[in-house]
mmCIF file with all atom_site columns, C-alpha atoms in Angstrom:
data_model
loop_
_atom_site.group_PDB
_atom_site.id
_atom_site.type_symbol
_atom_site.label_atom_id
_atom_site.label_alt_id
_atom_site.label_comp_id
_atom_site.label_asym_id
_atom_site.label_entity_id
_atom_site.label_seq_id
_atom_site.pdbx_PDB_ins_code
_atom_site.Cartn_x
_atom_site.Cartn_y
_atom_site.Cartn_z
_atom_site.occupancy
_atom_site.B_iso_or_equiv
_atom_site.pdbx_formal_charge
_atom_site.auth_seq_id
_atom_site.auth_comp_id
_atom_site.auth_asym_id
_atom_site.auth_atom_id
_atom_site.pdbx_PDB_model_num
ATOM 1  C CA . MET T 1 1  ? -63.110 -35.955 -26.179 1.00 55.00 ? 10 MET T CA 1
ATOM 2  C CA . SER T 1 2  ? -61.629 -38.253 -28.563 1.00 69.00 ? 11 SER T CA 1
ATOM 3  C CA . GLU T 1 3  ? -60.649 -36.553 -32.353 1.00 87.00 ? 12 GLU T CA 1
ATOM 4  C CA . THR T 1 4  ? -63.174 -37.943 -35.391 1.00 93.00 ? 13 THR T CA 1
ATOM 5  C CA . VAL T 1 5  ? -60.722 -39.199 -38.634 1.00 95.00 ? 14 VAL T CA 1
ATOM 6  C CA . GLU T 1 6  ? -61.592 -39.983 -41.255 1.00 94.00 ? 15 GLU T CA 1
ATOM 7  C CA . THR T 1 7  ? -62.099 -42.987 -42.880 1.00 96.00 ? 16 THR T CA 1
ATOM 8  C CA . ARG T 1 8  ? -62.415 -44.037 -47.183 1.00 95.00 ? 17 ARG T CA 1
ATOM 9  C CA . GLY T 1 9  ? -66.694 -44.486 -46.313 1.00 94.00 ? 18 GLY T CA 1
ATOM 10 C CA . ASP T 1 10 ? -69.539 -44.599 -43.887 1.00 92.00 ? 19 ASP T CA 1
ATOM 11 C CA . ASP T 1 11 ? -69.761 -48.630 -44.021 1.00 93.00 ? 20 ASP T CA 1
ATOM 12 C CA . ARG T 1 12 ? -68.322 -50.288 -41.527 1.00 96.00 ? 21 ARG T CA 1
ATOM 13 C CA . ARG T 1 13 ? -67.874 -53.915 -42.035 1.00 97.00 ? 22 ARG T CA 1
ATOM 14 C CA . ASP T 1 14 ? -64.885 -56.006 -39.847 1.00 97.00 ? 23 ASP T CA 1
ATOM 15 C CA . LEU T 1 15 ? -62.575 -58.622 -41.400 1.00 98.00 ? 24 LEU T CA 1
ATOM 16 C CA . ILE T 1 16 ? -60.804 -59.429 -38.581 1.00 97.00 ? 25 ILE T CA 1
ATOM 17 C CA . VAL T 1 17 ? -61.867 -59.535 -35.286 1.00 97.00 ? 26 VAL T CA 1
ATOM 18 C CA . GLY T 1 18 ? -58.865 -60.815 -32.720 1.00 97.00 ? 27 GLY T CA 1
ATOM 19 C CA . ASP T 1 19 ? -58.795 -61.654 -29.394 1.00 96.00 ? 28 ASP T CA 1
ATOM 20 C CA . THR T 1 20 ? -54.805 -61.524 -29.119 1.00 92.00 ? 29 THR T CA 1
ATOM 21 C CA . ASN T 1 21 ? -54.264 -62.484 -25.079 1.00 92.00 ? 30 ASN T CA 1
ATOM 22 C CA . GLN T 1 22 ? -57.455 -64.814 -26.035 1.00 93.00 ? 31 GLN T CA 1
ATOM 23 C CA . ASP T 1 23 ? -59.686 -64.208 -22.549 1.00 93.00 ? 32 ASP T CA 1
ATOM 24 C CA . GLY T 1 24 ? -63.141 -63.852 -24.231 1.00 94.00 ? 33 GLY T CA 1
ATOM 25 C CA . LYS T 1 25 ? -63.313 -60.386 -25.335 1.00 94.00 ? 34 LYS T CA 1
ATOM 26 C CA . ALA T 1 26 ? -62.084 -58.449 -28.881 1.00 96.00 ? 35 ALA T CA 1
ATOM 27 C CA . ASP T 1 27 ? -58.474 -56.017 -28.319 1.00 97.00 ? 36 ASP T CA 1
ATOM 28 C CA . VAL T 1 28 ? -57.814 -55.950 -32.226 1.00 98.00 ? 37 VAL T CA 1
ATOM 29 C CA . TRP T 1 29 ? -60.293 -54.919 -35.094 1.00 98.00 ? 38 TRP T CA 1
ATOM 30 C CA . VAL T 1 30 ? -59.136 -53.995 -38.802 1.00 98.00 ? 39 VAL T CA 1
ATOM 31 C CA . SER T 1 31 ? -62.221 -52.831 -40.648 1.00 98.00 ? 40 SER T CA 1
ATOM 32 C CA . ASP T 1 32 ? -63.350 -52.415 -44.154 1.00 97.00 ? 41 ASP T CA 1
ATOM 33 C CA . THR T 1 33 ? -65.317 -48.993 -44.377 1.00 97.00 ? 42 THR T CA 1
ATOM 34 C CA . ASP T 1 34 ? -65.641 -48.097 -48.107 1.00 96.00 ? 43 ASP T CA 1
ATOM 35 C CA . GLY T 1 35 ? -66.898 -51.639 -49.461 1.00 96.00 ? 44 GLY T CA 1
ATOM 36 C CA . ASP T 1 36 ? -64.014 -52.723 -51.634 1.00 96.00 ? 45 ASP T CA 1
ATOM 37 C CA . GLY T 1 37 ? -62.454 -56.074 -49.071 1.00 96.00 ? 46 GLY T CA 1
ATOM 38 C CA . LYS T 1 38 ? -60.327 -53.820 -48.121 1.00 96.00 ? 47 LYS T CA 1
ATOM 39 C CA . ALA T 1 39 ? -59.069 -53.139 -44.951 1.00 96.00 ? 48 ALA T CA 1
ATOM 40 C CA . ASP T 1 40 ? -58.649 -49.729 -44.119 1.00 97.00 ? 49 ASP T CA 1
ATOM 41 C CA . LEU T 1 41 ? -59.207 -48.901 -40.141 1.00 98.00 ? 50 LEU T CA 1
ATOM 42 C CA . PHE T 1 42 ? -57.183 -50.767 -37.638 1.00 98.00 ? 51 PHE T CA 1
ATOM 43 C CA . GLN T 1 43 ? -58.208 -50.475 -34.590 1.00 98.00 ? 52 GLN T CA 1
ATOM 44 C CA . PHE T 1 44 ? -56.891 -52.202 -30.886 1.00 98.00 ? 53 PHE T CA 1
ATOM 45 C CA . ASP T 1 45 ? -57.386 -52.213 -27.417 1.00 97.00 ? 54 ASP T CA 1
ATOM 46 C CA . THR T 1 46 ? -54.391 -51.603 -25.648 1.00 96.00 ? 55 THR T CA 1
ATOM 47 C CA . ASP T 1 47 ? -55.033 -52.299 -22.302 1.00 95.00 ? 56 ASP T CA 1
ATOM 48 C CA . LEU T 1 48 ? -57.644 -54.464 -22.398 1.00 92.00 ? 57 LEU T CA 1
ATOM 49 C CA . ASP T 1 49 ? -61.014 -52.661 -20.591 1.00 91.00 ? 58 ASP T CA 1
ATOM 50 C CA . GLY T 1 50 ? -62.984 -53.479 -24.040 1.00 87.00 ? 59 GLY T CA 1
ATOM 51 C CA . LYS T 1 51 ? -62.305 -49.815 -25.562 1.00 93.00 ? 60 LYS T CA 1
ATOM 52 C CA . VAL T 1 52 ? -60.161 -48.259 -28.107 1.00 97.00 ? 61 VAL T CA 1
ATOM 53 C CA . ASP T 1 53 ? -56.709 -47.148 -27.231 1.00 97.00 ? 62 ASP T CA 1
ATOM 54 C CA . ILE T 1 54 ? -55.444 -46.333 -30.867 1.00 97.00 ? 63 ILE T CA 1
ATOM 55 C CA . THR T 1 55 ? -56.919 -46.603 -34.141 1.00 97.00 ? 64 THR T CA 1
ATOM 56 C CA . LEU T 1 56 ? -54.934 -46.120 -37.495 1.00 97.00 ? 65 LEU T CA 1
ATOM 57 C CA . VAL T 1 57 ? -56.557 -45.739 -41.077 1.00 97.00 ? 66 VAL T CA 1
ATOM 58 C CA . ASP T 1 58 ? -54.503 -46.127 -44.514 1.00 97.00 ? 67 ASP T CA 1
ATOM 59 C CA . LEU T 1 59 ? -56.410 -43.854 -47.488 1.00 95.00 ? 68 LEU T CA 1
ATOM 60 C CA . ASP T 1 60 ? -55.051 -44.633 -49.884 1.00 95.00 ? 69 ASP T CA 1
ATOM 61 C CA . GLN T 1 61 ? -54.759 -48.868 -48.627 1.00 93.00 ? 70 GLN T CA 1
ATOM 62 C CA . ASP T 1 62 ? -50.892 -48.339 -49.273 1.00 94.00 ? 71 ASP T CA 1
ATOM 63 C CA . GLY T 1 63 ? -50.377 -50.648 -46.153 1.00 91.00 ? 72 GLY T CA 1
ATOM 64 C CA . THR T 1 64 ? -48.703 -46.611 -44.002 1.00 94.00 ? 73 THR T CA 1
ATOM 65 C CA . PRO T 1 65 ? -51.296 -45.340 -42.534 1.00 95.00 ? 74 PRO T CA 1
ATOM 66 C CA . GLU T 1 66 ? -52.628 -41.662 -43.002 1.00 95.00 ? 75 GLU T CA 1
ATOM 67 C CA . THR T 1 67 ? -53.677 -41.145 -39.538 1.00 95.00 ? 76 THR T CA 1
ATOM 68 C CA . THR T 1 68 ? -52.451 -42.199 -36.099 1.00 95.00 ? 77 THR T CA 1
ATOM 69 C CA . VAL T 1 69 ? -54.741 -41.476 -33.036 1.00 96.00 ? 78 VAL T CA 1
ATOM 70 C CA . ASP T 1 70 ? -55.671 -41.850 -29.423 1.00 96.00 ? 79 ASP T CA 1
ATOM 71 C CA . GLY T 1 71 ? -59.368 -43.595 -29.010 1.00 96.00 ? 80 GLY T CA 1
ATOM 72 C CA . ASP T 1 72 ? -61.969 -44.554 -31.015 1.00 96.00 ? 81 ASP T CA 1
ATOM 73 C CA . GLY T 1 73 ? -62.137 -42.019 -33.733 1.00 96.00 ? 82 GLY T CA 1
ATOM 74 C CA . GLY T 1 74 ? -65.327 -41.511 -33.376 1.00 95.00 ? 83 GLY T CA 1
ATOM 75 C CA . HIS T 1 75 ? -65.905 -44.856 -35.348 1.00 95.00 ? 84 HIS T CA 1
ATOM 76 C CA . ALA T 1 76 ? -66.642 -47.225 -32.510 1.00 94.00 ? 85 ALA T CA 1
ATOM 77 C CA . PRO T 1 77 ? -66.512 -51.135 -32.392 1.00 94.00 ? 86 PRO T CA 1
ATOM 78 C CA . ALA T 1 78 ? -70.650 -52.658 -32.888 1.00 86.00 ? 87 ALA T CA 1
#
């Protein structure tokens, strides 16, 4: 079971959803979880299976993640 990480809020608004290898499926998600319009949740599908492999959370939004976990951290993209 993957670890659940704390985010700045309970809302999730994807600011950027990217398809870096152009296969038609998202593999990068940059999200705002507290409604201030600034990114604080970053997720990556590194093996291109459609599931999040790495999650980073920047709680104070200073550009340096406080938390990095394997998996979606309990915040799977919709």
